[in-house]
């Protein structure tokens, strides 16, 4: 989309996702003045006159001086031959004429459908169109959209930024792309490509329109939340549809499970009038908040392949998850970023695998216990792993965040003790299989959180702050007499459905913070922001 009139202020940019497939775009040049606004999500279209060739006498209808007018109406009409863009000029008594017919030669379609909109300056009409029947594969028609929609924002000074977002919302919805500087004398543009890193030709680049909201000044806060399941809000429910779908369908699965209950969204910058999540949802002009954490993320899922040798980290290809690109490469981090917050390393330290092994096997805390696939006792292996590969990986994530966000404060969250001291925890798996964790095993699992806390990166002089979560969660682990901040065993889906949690032995929510735990985590971040002077 081209915005002809230069903007004189920073602007928040939103894109509208839709169920309409749009394999290509075209532009035309309608007229002068801005159109009347139409409600967001409206699909109503004007109807062209039945006999556009019958033009009434303009002098009789409009009076003297009508030739000086430049107003123009724009609408669309469609049939099997294509989508027709029609215009009618006031100077010609609003006689409708076809400005362009849009279609794809050789593509069988029963009818072409589309939509036209005019930018606020009235200088460009943008047409999005596509065949009404674009595939005979019903699942793809229902699940249209890509997880790698790349919007390139070309600023007036010639520089570019990008945002790559998933669009499989399965709903008409405005999505906030962020705040961009559109000041200057050039012509800003926003482009959306139909080329993706995972393109197979069966998923749609689906879009509708963009909206630009001028801002009174540059926001004071540019906040980005990255990380793993402890950052995405896994365990706290209410996951966004675009990040929680088709867990049993590998081709369409997204199990990032981002929740508005995540601690990054429930935290409050000291002095702010609301939480980060509520301010972002309300389009507060003082903050631009982006949230790209993903359940199950390991360090290499956060990193950028461009910032490591040969696109690999410790022999593993650097890439995102569930069809999304890596978190750092999604475009939210830049020189404007003021705060970045995340947890990472738990999956690199094999927390889930170790927990499963302890629950199902013999005493995993025993000095001679070797987990399947390992070549040395589990305790020794975990200590070696955490103080080697995991420590290096967490620090590499911090380094890459600093490269992309050179001015930001970086808040790295640790992991809590899962269990209260002396906890013995029994788990009943369906249909009627009981396993459990002894007091020695829960103590061993808690010791992994101690080791992870010891490797938290902390360099206050360079605005890197490791946040120890153990104290805040003390007295509220599993088996606590008071409110538990963590889920114990959560019954999994026993049959396939359309959420992101697949059929497996235990739900993804097991051993993750619940909503009380998310609030506890948020308090930790609040305290660290206050401690280091990050205020509203």
Coordinates of C-alpha atoms in Angstrom, one line a residue:
X1 CA 0.0 0.0 0.0
X2 CA 1.3 3.4 -0.9
X3 CA 0.5 6.4 1.3
X4 CA 0.9 9.4 -1.0
X5 CA 0.6 12.2 1.6
X6 CA 3.7 12.3 3.9
X7 CA 2.8 12.0 7.5
X8 CA 4.2 14.5 10.0
X9 CA 4.2 12.3 13.1
X10 CA 5.1 8.8 14.2
X11 CA 2.3 6.4 13.6
X12 CA 1.0 3.1 14.9
X13 CA 0.4 0.6 12.1
X14 CA -2.3 -2.0 12.1
X15 CA -3.1 -4.6 9.6
X16 CA -6.4 -6.4 9.1
X17 CA -6.4 -10.1 8.6
X18 CA -9.4 -11.7 6.9
X19 CA -10.6 -15.0 5.6
X20 CA -10.4 -13.7 2.1
X21 CA -7.5 -15.1 0.1
X22 CA -5.5 -12.5 -1.9
X23 CA -2.9 -13.9 -4.2
X24 CA -2.1 -10.6 -5.8
X25 CA -2.8 -6.9 -5.6
X26 CA -3.2 -4.0 -8.0
X27 CA -3.3 -0.2 -7.7
X28 CA -5.3 2.4 -9.5
X29 CA -5.4 6.2 -9.2
X30 CA -8.8 7.5 -8.2
X31 CA -9.2 11.1 -7.4
X32 CA -9.0 13.8 -5.0
X33 CA -10.8 14.0 -1.7
X34 CA -10.8 11.3 1.1
X35 CA -13.7 8.8 1.1
X36 CA -16.3 8.5 3.8
X37 CA -15.0 6.1 6.5
X38 CA -16.6 2.7 6.7
X39 CA -16.8 0.5 9.7
X40 CA -13.9 -1.9 10.3
X41 CA -14.6 -5.3 8.9
X42 CA -17.4 -4.1 6.6
X43 CA -17.7 -6.0 3.3
X44 CA -20.6 -3.9 1.9
X45 CA -20.0 -2.7 -1.6
X46 CA -21.7 -0.1 -3.7
X47 CA -23.8 -1.4 -6.6
X48 CA -23.0 0.1 -10.0
X49 CA -25.9 1.5 -12.0
X50 CA -27.7 -0.8 -14.3
X51 CA -27.2 1.5 -17.3
X52 CA -24.0 3.3 -16.8
X53 CA -24.1 4.6 -20.4
X54 CA -27.1 6.8 -19.7
X55 CA -25.5 10.0 -18.5
X56 CA -27.8 12.9 -17.5
X57 CA -27.0 16.4 -18.7
X58 CA -24.5 17.7 -16.1
X59 CA -25.4 21.3 -16.7
X60 CA -29.0 20.6 -15.8
X61 CA -28.2 18.4 -12.9
X62 CA -25.2 20.1 -11.3
X63 CA -25.5 23.7 -12.3
X64 CA -22.8 26.2 -13.4
X65 CA -19.2 25.5 -12.5
X66 CA -19.6 21.7 -12.2
X67 CA -16.5 21.1 -14.4
X68 CA -14.3 22.5 -11.6
X69 CA -15.2 19.5 -9.3
X70 CA -12.7 16.6 -8.9
X71 CA -14.6 14.2 -6.7
X72 CA -14.6 10.5 -7.6
X73 CA -16.5 7.5 -6.4
X74 CA -14.9 4.1 -6.4
X75 CA -16.5 0.7 -6.1
X76 CA -16.1 -2.9 -7.4
X77 CA -18.2 -5.4 -9.2
X78 CA -17.4 -9.1 -9.8
X79 CA -18.3 -12.0 -12.0
X80 CA -16.6 -15.1 -13.5
X81 CA -14.4 -12.9 -15.7
X82 CA -12.8 -11.0 -12.9
X83 CA -13.1 -8.3 -10.2
X84 CA -14.0 -5.0 -11.9
X85 CA -12.8 -1.7 -10.4
X86 CA -15.4 1.0 -11.4
X87 CA -15.0 4.7 -10.9
X88 CA -17.4 7.6 -11.4
X89 CA -16.3 11.3 -11.6
X90 CA -18.4 14.1 -10.5
X91 CA -17.1 16.0 -13.5
X92 CA -18.9 13.4 -15.7
X93 CA -22.1 13.4 -13.7
X94 CA -20.9 10.2 -11.9
X95 CA -21.1 8.0 -15.0
X96 CA -19.6 4.7 -14.0
X97 CA -16.8 3.3 -16.1
X98 CA -14.5 0.3 -15.7
X99 CA -11.0 1.4 -14.7
X100 CA -9.5 -2.1 -14.5
X101 CA -10.5 -5.8 -14.5
X102 CA -8.5 -8.0 -12.3
X103 CA -8.1 -11.8 -12.7
X104 CA -5.5 -14.5 -13.1
X105 CA -5.5 -16.1 -16.6
X106 CA -5.8 -19.9 -16.5
X107 CA -7.0 -20.0 -12.9
X108 CA -10.5 -21.6 -12.7
X109 CA -12.8 -19.6 -10.5
X110 CA -16.6 -19.5 -10.4
X111 CA -16.5 -15.9 -9.4
X112 CA -13.8 -13.3 -8.5
X113 CA -14.3 -11.4 -5.3
X114 CA -12.4 -8.6 -3.7
X115 CA -12.5 -5.2 -2.0
X116 CA -11.2 -1.7 -2.8
X117 CA -10.2 1.0 -0.3
X118 CA -8.9 4.5 -0.6
X119 CA -6.1 5.9 1.5
X120 CA -6.8 8.9 3.7
X121 CA -5.2 11.3 1.2
X122 CA -7.6 10.0 -1.5
X123 CA -4.7 9.6 -3.9
X124 CA -4.6 5.8 -4.1
X125 CA -7.1 3.0 -4.3
X126 CA -5.8 -0.3 -3.2
X127 CA -7.6 -3.4 -4.5
X128 CA -7.3 -6.9 -2.9
X129 CA -8.9 -9.7 -4.9
X130 CA -9.0 -13.4 -5.3
X131 CA -11.1 -16.3 -6.6
X132 CA -14.1 -17.1 -4.4
X133 CA -13.2 -20.8 -4.7
X134 CA -9.5 -21.0 -4.3
X135 CA -9.0 -24.6 -3.2
X136 CA -11.0 -27.8 -3.1
X137 CA -9.2 -28.8 0.1
X138 CA -11.7 -28.0 2.8
X139 CA -9.2 -27.9 5.7
X140 CA -7.2 -25.3 3.9
X141 CA -10.3 -23.2 3.2
X142 CA -11.1 -23.2 6.9
X143 CA -7.5 -22.6 8.0
X144 CA -6.4 -20.1 5.5
X145 CA -3.5 -17.9 6.3
X146 CA 0.2 -18.1 6.8
X147 CA 2.4 -18.1 9.9
X148 CA 5.0 -16.0 8.1
X149 CA 3.3 -12.9 6.7
X150 CA 6.1 -10.4 6.2
X151 CA 5.2 -6.8 6.2
X152 CA 8.0 -4.5 4.9
X153 CA 7.6 -0.9 6.0
X154 CA 9.5 1.6 3.8
X155 CA 10.0 4.8 5.6
X156 CA 10.2 8.3 3.9
X157 CA 13.9 8.5 4.4
X158 CA 14.5 5.3 2.5
X159 CA 15.2 2.9 5.4
X160 CA 13.0 -0.2 6.0
X161 CA 11.7 -2.2 8.9
X162 CA 9.7 -5.4 8.9
X163 CA 7.3 -7.4 11.0
X164 CA 6.7 -11.1 10.3
X165 CA 3.5 -12.3 12.0
X166 CA 1.2 -15.3 11.9
X167 CA -2.2 -14.6 10.3
X168 CA -4.1 -17.8 11.0
X169 CA -6.6 -16.1 13.3
X170 CA -9.5 -17.6 11.4
X171 CA -11.4 -14.3 12.0
X172 CA -11.5 -10.8 10.7
X173 CA -9.2 -9.0 13.1
X174 CA -7.0 -5.9 13.4
X175 CA -3.4 -6.8 14.4
X176 CA -1.0 -4.2 15.7
X177 CA 2.3 -4.3 13.7
X178 CA 3.9 -1.6 15.9
X179 CA 5.0 2.0 15.8
X180 CA 7.0 3.4 12.9
X181 CA 8.5 6.8 12.1
X182 CA 6.8 8.1 9.0
X183 CA 8.2 11.7 9.3
X184 CA 10.0 13.2 6.3
X185 CA 9.3 14.3 2.8
X186 CA 9.4 10.9 1.0
X187 CA 6.5 8.5 0.4
X188 CA 6.1 5.8 3.0
X189 CA 4.9 2.4 1.9
X190 CA 3.8 -0.9 3.4
X191 CA 4.4 -4.1 1.4
X192 CA 3.3 -7.6 2.0
X193 CA 5.0 -10.5 0.1
X194 CA 3.5 -13.9 -0.7
X195 CA 7.0 -15.5 -0.4
X196 CA 7.7 -17.2 2.9
X197 CA 10.6 -19.4 4.2
X198 CA 8.2 -22.3 4.6
X199 CA 6.2 -21.7 1.5
X200 CA 4.6 -24.9 0.0
X201 CA 2.0 -23.2 -2.2
X202 CA -1.0 -24.5 -0.2
X203 CA -1.3 -21.8 2.5
X204 CA -2.7 -18.3 1.7
X205 CA -1.2 -14.9 2.3
X206 CA -4.5 -13.5 3.5
X207 CA -5.0 -9.8 4.2
X208 CA -7.5 -7.0 3.9
X209 CA -6.2 -3.5 4.7
X210 CA -3.9 -1.5 6.9
X211 CA -4.7 1.4 9.1
X212 CA -2.3 4.2 10.2
X213 CA -2.9 6.0 13.5
X214 CA -0.8 9.2 13.8
X215 CA 0.7 9.6 17.3
X216 CA 1.4 12.8 19.1
X217 CA 5.0 11.8 19.8
X218 CA 7.3 8.9 20.0
X219 CA 6.2 6.4 22.6
X220 CA 8.4 6.4 25.7
X221 CA 8.3 2.6 25.9
X222 CA 9.0 -0.1 23.3
X223 CA 8.6 -3.4 25.1
X224 CA 9.2 -6.9 23.6
X225 CA 8.5 -10.2 25.3
X226 CA 10.3 -13.3 24.0
X227 CA 11.0 -16.7 25.4
X228 CA 9.7 -20.2 26.2
X229 CA 6.5 -21.6 27.7
X230 CA 7.2 -19.9 31.1
X231 CA 7.1 -16.6 29.2
X232 CA 4.3 -17.4 26.7
X233 CA 1.8 -18.0 29.5
X234 CA 1.6 -21.8 29.2
X235 CA -0.5 -23.1 32.0
X236 CA -2.5 -19.9 32.6
X237 CA -5.2 -20.4 29.9
X238 CA -7.0 -18.1 27.4
X239 CA -4.4 -18.6 24.6
X240 CA -4.8 -16.6 21.5
X241 CA -6.4 -18.6 18.6
X242 CA -3.5 -17.8 16.2
X243 CA -1.1 -19.4 18.6
X244 CA -3.2 -22.3 19.8
X245 CA -4.5 -24.5 17.0
X246 CA -4.4 -28.0 15.4
X247 CA -2.0 -29.6 17.9
X248 CA -2.5 -33.0 16.2
X249 CA -2.0 -31.7 12.6
X250 CA 1.8 -31.2 12.0
X251 CA 1.3 -29.2 8.8
X252 CA -1.0 -26.6 10.4
X253 CA -0.1 -26.8 14.1
X254 CA 0.7 -23.8 16.2
X255 CA 1.3 -24.5 19.8
X256 CA 3.1 -21.3 20.9
X257 CA 0.1 -20.8 23.2
X258 CA 0.6 -17.1 24.0
X259 CA -1.8 -15.9 26.7
X260 CA -2.9 -12.5 27.9
X261 CA -2.3 -13.9 31.3
X262 CA 1.5 -14.3 30.7
X263 CA 3.6 -12.4 33.3
X264 CA 5.0 -10.0 30.7
X265 CA 1.4 -8.9 30.0
X266 CA 0.4 -8.8 33.6
X267 CA 3.4 -6.7 34.7
X268 CA 3.1 -3.0 35.4
X269 CA 5.8 -0.6 34.6
X270 CA 6.3 1.5 37.8
X271 CA 4.0 4.5 37.6
X272 CA 2.0 3.2 34.6
X273 CA -1.8 3.5 34.6
X274 CA -2.2 -0.2 33.8
X275 CA -0.5 -3.5 33.0
X276 CA 1.6 -3.8 29.9
X277 CA -1.0 -6.0 28.3
X278 CA -4.0 -3.8 29.0
X279 CA -2.1 -0.7 27.8
X280 CA -1.2 -2.4 24.6
X281 CA -4.7 -3.7 24.1
X282 CA -6.0 -0.2 24.6
X283 CA -3.6 1.3 22.1
X284 CA -2.0 3.6 24.7
X285 CA 0.2 6.1 22.8
X286 CA 3.0 5.9 25.4
X287 CA 3.8 2.2 24.8
X288 CA 4.4 -0.1 21.9
X289 CA 4.4 -3.7 23.3
X290 CA 5.1 -6.8 21.2
X291 CA 4.7 -10.4 22.4
X292 CA 6.3 -13.3 20.5
X293 CA 7.2 -15.9 23.1
X294 CA 6.5 -19.5 22.2
X295 CA 5.8 -22.6 24.3
X296 CA 8.6 -25.2 24.0
X297 CA 11.2 -22.7 22.7
X298 CA 14.8 -23.6 23.1
X299 CA 17.5 -21.0 22.7
X300 CA 18.0 -21.7 19.0
X301 CA 14.3 -20.9 18.4
X302 CA 14.8 -17.4 19.8
X303 CA 18.1 -16.7 17.9
X304 CA 18.6 -15.3 14.4
X305 CA 20.3 -17.6 11.9
X306 CA 22.0 -14.4 10.6
X307 CA 23.9 -13.9 13.8
X308 CA 25.5 -17.4 14.1
X309 CA 27.9 -19.2 11.9
X310 CA 26.3 -21.2 9.0
X311 CA 22.9 -20.6 10.5
X312 CA 23.5 -23.1 13.3
X313 CA 24.0 -23.0 17.0
X314 CA 25.9 -25.9 18.6
X315 CA 25.2 -28.0 15.6
X316 CA 21.4 -27.3 15.5
X317 CA 19.7 -25.3 12.8
X318 CA 18.5 -21.9 14.1
X319 CA 14.8 -21.5 13.3
X320 CA 11.5 -20.8 14.8
X321 CA 8.7 -23.2 15.8
X322 CA 5.4 -24.3 14.4
X323 CA 5.9 -22.4 11.1
X324 CA 6.8 -19.1 12.8
X325 CA 10.2 -17.7 12.1
X326 CA 12.8 -17.3 14.9
X327 CA 11.7 -14.8 17.6
X328 CA 14.5 -12.3 17.1
X329 CA 13.9 -12.2 13.4
X330 CA 10.2 -11.4 13.6
X331 CA 11.2 -7.7 13.6
X332 CA 10.1 -6.4 17.0
X333 CA 13.6 -5.6 18.2
X334 CA 15.4 -2.5 17.1
X335 CA 17.2 0.6 18.3
X336 CA 13.9 2.0 19.7
X337 CA 13.4 -1.0 22.0
X338 CA 13.6 0.1 25.7
X339 CA 12.9 -3.2 27.5
X340 CA 13.1 -6.9 26.5
X341 CA 12.0 -9.7 28.9
X342 CA 12.1 -13.4 28.6
X343 CA 12.9 -16.8 30.2
X344 CA 14.9 -19.3 28.2
X345 CA 17.0 -22.4 28.9
X346 CA 14.5 -24.8 30.6
X347 CA 13.9 -26.8 27.5
X348 CA 17.6 -26.7 26.7
X349 CA 18.1 -28.2 30.1
X350 CA 15.6 -31.0 29.2
X351 CA 13.2 -30.1 32.1
X352 CA 10.2 -32.0 30.5
X353 CA 12.2 -35.1 29.5
X354 CA 13.8 -35.3 33.0
X355 CA 10.5 -34.8 34.7
X356 CA 8.9 -37.6 32.7
X357 CA 11.8 -39.9 33.4
X358 CA 11.6 -39.2 37.1
X359 CA 7.9 -39.8 37.2
X360 CA 7.9 -43.1 35.2
X361 CA 11.3 -44.6 36.1
X362 CA 13.1 -45.7 39.2
X363 CA 14.5 -43.2 41.7
X364 CA 16.0 -40.5 39.4
X365 CA 17.8 -38.9 42.3
X366 CA 19.9 -41.9 42.9
X367 CA 23.6 -41.3 42.1
X368 CA 23.8 -44.2 39.7
X369 CA 20.5 -43.5 37.8
X370 CA 21.0 -43.1 34.1
X371 CA 18.2 -41.7 31.9
X372 CA 17.5 -43.5 28.7
X373 CA 19.7 -42.1 25.9
X374 CA 22.4 -40.7 28.3
X375 CA 25.9 -42.1 28.9
X376 CA 26.3 -41.0 32.5
X377 CA 24.3 -40.6 35.7
X378 CA 21.4 -38.1 35.4
X379 CA 22.6 -35.8 38.2
X380 CA 26.1 -35.5 36.7
X381 CA 24.7 -35.1 33.2
X382 CA 22.4 -32.3 34.2
X383 CA 25.1 -30.4 36.0
X384 CA 27.4 -30.7 33.0
X385 CA 24.7 -29.7 30.6
X386 CA 23.4 -26.6 32.6
X387 CA 26.9 -25.3 33.3
X388 CA 28.0 -25.8 29.7
X389 CA 25.6 -25.8 26.8
X390 CA 22.7 -24.2 28.5
X391 CA 24.8 -21.4 30.1
X392 CA 26.4 -20.6 26.8
X393 CA 23.0 -20.7 25.0
X394 CA 21.3 -18.3 27.4
X395 CA 24.2 -15.9 27.0
X396 CA 24.1 -16.1 23.3
X397 CA 20.4 -15.2 23.3
X398 CA 21.3 -12.1 25.5
X399 CA 24.1 -11.2 23.1
X400 CA 21.8 -11.4 20.0
X401 CA 19.1 -9.4 21.8
X402 CA 21.7 -6.7 22.5
X403 CA 22.8 -6.7 18.8
X404 CA 19.2 -6.1 17.7
X405 CA 18.1 -3.8 20.6
X406 CA 21.3 -1.9 21.6
X407 CA 19.5 0.5 23.9
X408 CA 17.2 -1.8 25.8
X409 CA 17.2 -3.1 29.3
X410 CA 17.2 -6.9 29.2
X411 CA 15.3 -8.7 31.9
X412 CA 16.0 -12.5 32.1
X413 CA 13.6 -14.5 34.2
X414 CA 14.7 -17.6 36.2
X415 CA 12.7 -20.7 37.1
X416 CA 11.1 -21.4 40.5
X417 CA 11.2 -24.5 42.7
X418 CA 8.4 -26.7 41.4
X419 CA 7.7 -28.4 44.7
X420 CA 7.5 -27.6 48.3
X421 CA 10.2 -29.2 50.6
X422 CA 9.2 -32.8 51.5
X423 CA 6.6 -33.0 48.7
X424 CA 5.7 -36.5 47.5
X425 CA 3.5 -36.3 44.4
X426 CA 1.4 -39.0 42.9
X427 CA 0.2 -38.8 39.3
X428 CA -2.6 -40.8 37.8
X429 CA -2.3 -41.2 34.0
X430 CA -5.2 -42.3 31.9
X431 CA -6.8 -44.8 31.9
X432 CA -5.7 -45.8 35.4
X433 CA -1.9 -45.8 35.6
X434 CA -0.4 -44.3 38.7
X435 CA 3.2 -42.9 38.7
X436 CA 4.8 -40.6 41.2
X437 CA 7.6 -38.5 42.5
X438 CA 9.3 -39.3 45.8
X439 CA 10.5 -36.6 48.2
X440 CA 14.0 -37.3 47.0
X441 CA 12.9 -36.9 43.4
X442 CA 11.0 -33.6 43.9
X443 CA 14.1 -32.3 45.8
X444 CA 16.3 -33.3 42.8
X445 CA 14.0 -31.5 40.4
X446 CA 14.1 -28.4 42.6
X447 CA 17.9 -28.6 42.5
X448 CA 17.7 -28.0 38.8
X449 CA 16.1 -24.6 39.4
X450 CA 19.0 -23.8 41.8
X451 CA 21.5 -24.6 39.1
X452 CA 19.6 -22.5 36.5
X453 CA 19.5 -19.6 38.9
X454 CA 23.3 -19.8 39.3
X455 CA 23.8 -19.3 35.6
X456 CA 21.4 -16.4 35.2
X457 CA 23.2 -13.6 33.2
X458 CA 23.4 -10.4 35.2
X459 CA 25.4 -7.4 34.2
X460 CA 23.7 -4.3 35.6
X461 CA 26.3 -1.9 34.2
X462 CA 25.3 -3.1 30.7
X463 CA 21.5 -3.2 31.6
X464 CA 21.2 -7.0 31.8
X465 CA 19.3 -8.2 34.8
X466 CA 18.9 -11.8 35.8
X467 CA 15.7 -12.3 37.9
X468 CA 15.7 -15.1 40.5
X469 CA 12.1 -16.4 40.9
X470 CA 12.7 -18.9 43.7
X471 CA 11.9 -16.6 46.7
X472 CA 8.6 -15.2 45.3
X473 CA 7.3 -18.8 44.7
X474 CA 8.5 -20.0 48.1
X475 CA 5.6 -21.5 50.0
X476 CA 3.5 -21.7 46.8
X477 CA 4.9 -24.7 45.0
X478 CA 3.1 -28.0 44.3
X479 CA 2.1 -29.6 47.7
X480 CA 1.8 -26.1 49.3
X481 CA -0.6 -25.7 52.1
X482 CA -1.5 -22.3 50.7
X483 CA -2.2 -21.2 47.2
X484 CA -0.2 -23.1 44.6
X485 CA 1.4 -21.0 41.9
X486 CA 2.1 -24.0 39.6
X487 CA -0.1 -26.6 37.9
X488 CA 0.5 -30.2 38.9
X489 CA -0.5 -32.9 36.5
X490 CA -3.1 -31.6 34.0
X491 CA -5.2 -34.2 32.3
X492 CA -4.4 -34.1 28.5
X493 CA -6.7 -34.2 25.5
X494 CA -7.8 -37.8 25.1
X495 CA -9.0 -37.3 21.6
X496 CA -8.0 -34.9 18.8
X497 CA -9.5 -31.4 18.8
X498 CA -8.6 -28.1 17.3
X499 CA -6.5 -26.5 20.1
X500 CA -2.7 -26.6 20.1
X501 CA -2.4 -29.2 22.9
X502 CA -2.0 -32.6 21.2
X503 CA -3.1 -35.9 22.4
X504 CA -0.3 -37.1 24.7
X505 CA 0.3 -38.5 28.1
X506 CA 0.2 -35.1 29.9
X507 CA -1.1 -31.7 28.9
X508 CA 1.3 -29.0 27.9
X509 CA 0.1 -27.1 31.0
X510 CA 1.5 -29.6 33.4
X511 CA 4.2 -28.2 35.8
X512 CA 3.7 -24.6 34.5
X513 CA 2.7 -21.5 36.3
X514 CA -1.1 -21.0 36.7
X515 CA -2.7 -17.6 36.8
X516 CA -1.5 -17.0 40.3
X517 CA 2.0 -18.0 39.2
X518 CA 1.9 -15.5 36.3
X519 CA 1.0 -12.8 38.8
X520 CA 3.9 -13.8 41.0
X521 CA 6.2 -13.7 38.1
X522 CA 4.8 -10.2 37.2
X523 CA 5.6 -9.0 40.7
X524 CA 9.2 -10.1 40.2
X525 CA 9.5 -8.1 37.0
X526 CA 7.8 -5.1 38.6
X527 CA 10.3 -5.1 41.4
X528 CA 13.3 -5.4 39.1
X529 CA 12.0 -2.6 36.9
X530 CA 11.7 -0.4 40.0
X531 CA 15.1 -1.4 41.3
X532 CA 16.8 -0.4 38.1
X533 CA 14.9 2.8 37.5
X534 CA 12.8 1.6 34.5
X535 CA 9.7 3.8 35.2
X536 CA 6.7 5.0 33.3

